[in-house]
Short mmCIF file of C-alpha atoms in Angstrom, two decimals:
data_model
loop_
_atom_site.label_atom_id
_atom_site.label_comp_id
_atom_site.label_asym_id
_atom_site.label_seq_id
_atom_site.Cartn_x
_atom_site.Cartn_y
_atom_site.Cartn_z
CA UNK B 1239 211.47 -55.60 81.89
CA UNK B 1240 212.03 -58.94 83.35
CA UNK B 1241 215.03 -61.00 82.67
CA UNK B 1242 214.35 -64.75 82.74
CA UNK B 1243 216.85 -67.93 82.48
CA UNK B 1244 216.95 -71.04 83.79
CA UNK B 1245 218.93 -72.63 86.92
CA UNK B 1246 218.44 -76.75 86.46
CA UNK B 1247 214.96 -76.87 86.22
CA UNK B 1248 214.03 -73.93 87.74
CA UNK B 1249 213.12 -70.39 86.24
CA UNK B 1250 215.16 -67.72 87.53
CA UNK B 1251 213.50 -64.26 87.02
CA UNK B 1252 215.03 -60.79 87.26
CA UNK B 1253 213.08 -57.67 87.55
CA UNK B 1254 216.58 -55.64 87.66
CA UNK B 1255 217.15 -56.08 84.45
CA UNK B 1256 216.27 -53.71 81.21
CA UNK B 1257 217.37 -56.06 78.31
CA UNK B 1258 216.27 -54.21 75.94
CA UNK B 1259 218.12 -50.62 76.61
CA UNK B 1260 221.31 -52.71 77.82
CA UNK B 1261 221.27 -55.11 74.67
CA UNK B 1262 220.93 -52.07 72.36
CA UNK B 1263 223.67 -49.89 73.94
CA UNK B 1264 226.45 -52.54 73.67
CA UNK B 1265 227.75 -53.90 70.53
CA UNK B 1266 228.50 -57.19 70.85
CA UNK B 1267 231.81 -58.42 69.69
CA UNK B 1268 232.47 -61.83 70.83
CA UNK B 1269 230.08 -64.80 71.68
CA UNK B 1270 230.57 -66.82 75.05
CA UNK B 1271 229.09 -70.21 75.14
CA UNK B 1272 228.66 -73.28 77.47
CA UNK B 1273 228.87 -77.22 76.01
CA UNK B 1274 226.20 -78.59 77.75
CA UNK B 1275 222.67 -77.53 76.26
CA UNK B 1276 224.71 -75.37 73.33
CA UNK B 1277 226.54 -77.82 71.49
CA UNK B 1278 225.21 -80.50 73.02
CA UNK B 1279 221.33 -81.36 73.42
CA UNK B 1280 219.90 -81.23 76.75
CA UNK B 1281 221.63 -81.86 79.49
CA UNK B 1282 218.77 -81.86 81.48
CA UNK B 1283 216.82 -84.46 79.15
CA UNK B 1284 219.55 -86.70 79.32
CA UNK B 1285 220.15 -86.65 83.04
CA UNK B 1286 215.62 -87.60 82.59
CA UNK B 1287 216.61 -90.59 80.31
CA UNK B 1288 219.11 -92.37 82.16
CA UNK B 1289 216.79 -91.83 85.53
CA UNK B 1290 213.95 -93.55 83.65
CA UNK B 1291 216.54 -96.25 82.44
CA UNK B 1292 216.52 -96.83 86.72
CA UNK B 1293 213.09 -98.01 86.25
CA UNK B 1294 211.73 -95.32 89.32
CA UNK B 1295 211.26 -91.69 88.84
CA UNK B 1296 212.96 -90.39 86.00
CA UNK B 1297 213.95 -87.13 87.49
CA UNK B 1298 215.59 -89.20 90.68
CA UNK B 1299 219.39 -88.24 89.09
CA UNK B 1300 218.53 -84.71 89.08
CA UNK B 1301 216.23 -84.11 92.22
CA UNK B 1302 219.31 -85.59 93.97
CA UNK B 1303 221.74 -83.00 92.28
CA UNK B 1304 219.30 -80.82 93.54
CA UNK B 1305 218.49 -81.29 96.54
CA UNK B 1306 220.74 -84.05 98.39
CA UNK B 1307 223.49 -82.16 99.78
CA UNK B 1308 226.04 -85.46 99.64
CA UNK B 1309 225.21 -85.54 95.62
CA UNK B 1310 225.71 -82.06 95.22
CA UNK B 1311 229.38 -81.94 96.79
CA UNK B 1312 230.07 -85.18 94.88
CA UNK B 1313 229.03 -83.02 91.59
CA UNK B 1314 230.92 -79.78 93.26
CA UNK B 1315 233.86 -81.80 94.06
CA UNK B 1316 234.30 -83.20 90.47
CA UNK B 1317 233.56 -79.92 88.27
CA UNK B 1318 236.18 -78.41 89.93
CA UNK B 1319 238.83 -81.57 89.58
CA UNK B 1320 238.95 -82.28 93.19
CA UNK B 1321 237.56 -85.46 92.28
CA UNK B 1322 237.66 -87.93 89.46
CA UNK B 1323 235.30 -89.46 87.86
CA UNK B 1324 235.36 -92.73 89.15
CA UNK B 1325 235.04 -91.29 92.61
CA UNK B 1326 231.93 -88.98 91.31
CA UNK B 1327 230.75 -92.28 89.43
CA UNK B 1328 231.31 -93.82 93.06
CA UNK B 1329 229.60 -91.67 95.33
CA UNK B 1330 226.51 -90.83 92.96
CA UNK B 1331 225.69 -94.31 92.78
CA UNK B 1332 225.97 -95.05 96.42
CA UNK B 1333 223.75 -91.54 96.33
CA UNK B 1334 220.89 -93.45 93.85
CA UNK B 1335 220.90 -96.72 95.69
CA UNK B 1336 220.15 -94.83 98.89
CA UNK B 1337 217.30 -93.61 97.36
CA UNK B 1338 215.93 -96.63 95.68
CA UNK B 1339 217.91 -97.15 92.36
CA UNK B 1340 220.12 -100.04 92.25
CA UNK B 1341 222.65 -99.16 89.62
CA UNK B 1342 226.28 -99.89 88.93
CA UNK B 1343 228.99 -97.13 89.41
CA UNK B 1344 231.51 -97.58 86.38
CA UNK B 1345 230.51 -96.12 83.22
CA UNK B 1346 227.53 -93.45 85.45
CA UNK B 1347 228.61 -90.57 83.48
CA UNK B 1348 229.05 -92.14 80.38
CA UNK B 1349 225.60 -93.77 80.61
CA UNK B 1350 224.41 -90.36 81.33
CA UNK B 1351 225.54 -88.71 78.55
CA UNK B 1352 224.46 -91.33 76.47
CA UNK B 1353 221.28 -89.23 76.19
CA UNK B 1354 223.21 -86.17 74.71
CA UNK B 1355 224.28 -85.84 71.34
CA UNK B 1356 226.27 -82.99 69.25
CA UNK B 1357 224.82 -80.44 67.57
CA UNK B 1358 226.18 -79.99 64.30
CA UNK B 1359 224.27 -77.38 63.43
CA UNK B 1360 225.85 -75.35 66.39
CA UNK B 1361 229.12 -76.58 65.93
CA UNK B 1362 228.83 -75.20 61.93
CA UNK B 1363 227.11 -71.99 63.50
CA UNK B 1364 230.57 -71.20 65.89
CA UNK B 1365 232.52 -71.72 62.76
CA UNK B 1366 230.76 -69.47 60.85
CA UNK B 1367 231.47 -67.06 63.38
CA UNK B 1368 234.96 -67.38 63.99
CA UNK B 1369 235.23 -67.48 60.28
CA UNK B 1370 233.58 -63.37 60.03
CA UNK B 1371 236.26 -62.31 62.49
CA UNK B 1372 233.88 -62.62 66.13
CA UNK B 1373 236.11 -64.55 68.91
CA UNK B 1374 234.23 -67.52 70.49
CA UNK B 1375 234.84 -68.37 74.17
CA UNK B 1376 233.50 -71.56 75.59
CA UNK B 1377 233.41 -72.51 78.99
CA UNK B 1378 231.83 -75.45 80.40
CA UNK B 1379 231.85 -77.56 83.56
CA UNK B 1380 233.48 -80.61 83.25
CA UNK B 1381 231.33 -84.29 83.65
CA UNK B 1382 232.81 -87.82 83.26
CA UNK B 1383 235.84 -88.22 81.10
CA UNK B 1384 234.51 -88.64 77.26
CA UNK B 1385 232.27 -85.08 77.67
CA UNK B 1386 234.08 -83.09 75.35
CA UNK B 1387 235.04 -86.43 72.77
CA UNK B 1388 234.77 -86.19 68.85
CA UNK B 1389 235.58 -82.45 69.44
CA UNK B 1390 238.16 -80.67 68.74
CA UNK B 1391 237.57 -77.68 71.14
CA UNK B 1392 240.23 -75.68 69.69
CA UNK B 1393 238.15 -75.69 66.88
CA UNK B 1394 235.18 -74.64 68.24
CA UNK B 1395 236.69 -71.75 70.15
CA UNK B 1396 239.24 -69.25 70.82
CA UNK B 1397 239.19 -69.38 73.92
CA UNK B 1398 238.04 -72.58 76.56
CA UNK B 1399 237.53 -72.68 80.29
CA UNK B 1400 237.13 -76.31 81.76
CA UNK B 1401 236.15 -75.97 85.29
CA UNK B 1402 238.53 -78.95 86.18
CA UNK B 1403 240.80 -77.25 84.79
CA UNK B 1404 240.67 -73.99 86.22
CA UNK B 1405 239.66 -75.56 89.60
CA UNK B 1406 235.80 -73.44 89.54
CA UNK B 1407 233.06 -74.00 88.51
CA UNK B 1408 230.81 -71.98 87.52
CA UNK B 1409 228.39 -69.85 88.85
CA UNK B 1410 228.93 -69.34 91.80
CA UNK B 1411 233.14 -70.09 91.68
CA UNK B 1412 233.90 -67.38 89.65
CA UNK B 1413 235.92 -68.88 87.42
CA UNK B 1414 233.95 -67.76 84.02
CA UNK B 1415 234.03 -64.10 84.64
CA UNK B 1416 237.82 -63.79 85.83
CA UNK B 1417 238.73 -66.32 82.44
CA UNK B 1418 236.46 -64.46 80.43
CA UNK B 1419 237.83 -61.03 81.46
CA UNK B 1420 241.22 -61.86 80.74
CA UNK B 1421 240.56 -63.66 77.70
CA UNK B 1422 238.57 -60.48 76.24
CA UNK B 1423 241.30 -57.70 77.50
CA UNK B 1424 243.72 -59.64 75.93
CA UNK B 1425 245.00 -57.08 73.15
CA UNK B 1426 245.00 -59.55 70.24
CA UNK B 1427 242.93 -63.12 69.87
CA UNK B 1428 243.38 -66.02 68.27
CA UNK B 1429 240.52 -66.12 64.54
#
């Protein structure tokens, strides 16, 4: 059995995988989730919306974060707090004009996310959980300075992992499993 997810925009497929067998043979007793795309709505629609606010291609923002190396460190640089926003905000829009899209650097992110809203649904759903005794972890990679506002992530969670904050990102940093190991082995959590 394949596993399949999604990396940006592109399917990621595992062959490696049995699901099914591995999914049955472990109880689950905790619930990890990301804010982005979870308790948020798309990420990736809203990154779509602000590039057809540009007036060009709409997926301009995220082909860059793609594939233009200088947008990707810029993205790198400021998920893991090595740089702030206004020097992400900065850079990415020198990034866009280069390309085409003339567009004014203070306020990028938060015009970005402008195109995301809350889910309350989810929010309700976590609480629910936490409520019937299962420990919620969230970890997310940080994005402007208002990406986590009207949310009290203590709430939400018993445990949270900003990648600013812990100076990863993740995938490929690490910084998810080594937080998420310790938070789970800890002997008693937070309900």
């Amino acid at each position: 059995m394949a596993a399949v997810g999604l990396r940006g925009s592109r399917p990621i497929v595992r062959r490696d995988v049995d699901t099914v067998s591995k999914s049955a043979a472990k109880p689950r007793t905790a619930v990890l989730v990301d804010f982005g795309g979870v308790i948020t709505s798309s990420v990736l629609q809203a990154f779509t919306a602000f590039g057809a606010s540009l007036g060009g291609d709409p997926r301009l923002p995220l082909d860059l974060l793609a594939r233009d190396q200088r947008s990707r460190t810029l993205l790198a640089d400021h998920e893991c707090g090595r740089l702030d926003a206004g020097g992400f905000e900065r850079g990415f829009a020198e990034r866009l004009r280069v390309h085409g899209a003339d567009v004014p650097a203070e306020g990028l992110t938060a015009r970005i996310q402008a195109g995301m809203s809350i889910d309350q649904d989810m929010l309700a759903l976590l609480g629910d959980l936490r409520a019937a005794g299962r420990p919620v972890a969230l970890v997310s990679n940080s994005f402007g300075t208002r990406t986590y506002g009207g949310v009290d992530l203590s709430a939400v969670a018993d445990a949270v992992v900003i990648s600013a904050r812990s100076g990863s990102a993740s995938p490929p940093g690490g910084s998810t499993r080594s937080h998420v190991n310790a938070w789970a082995s800890t002997p008693k959590r937070q309900s």
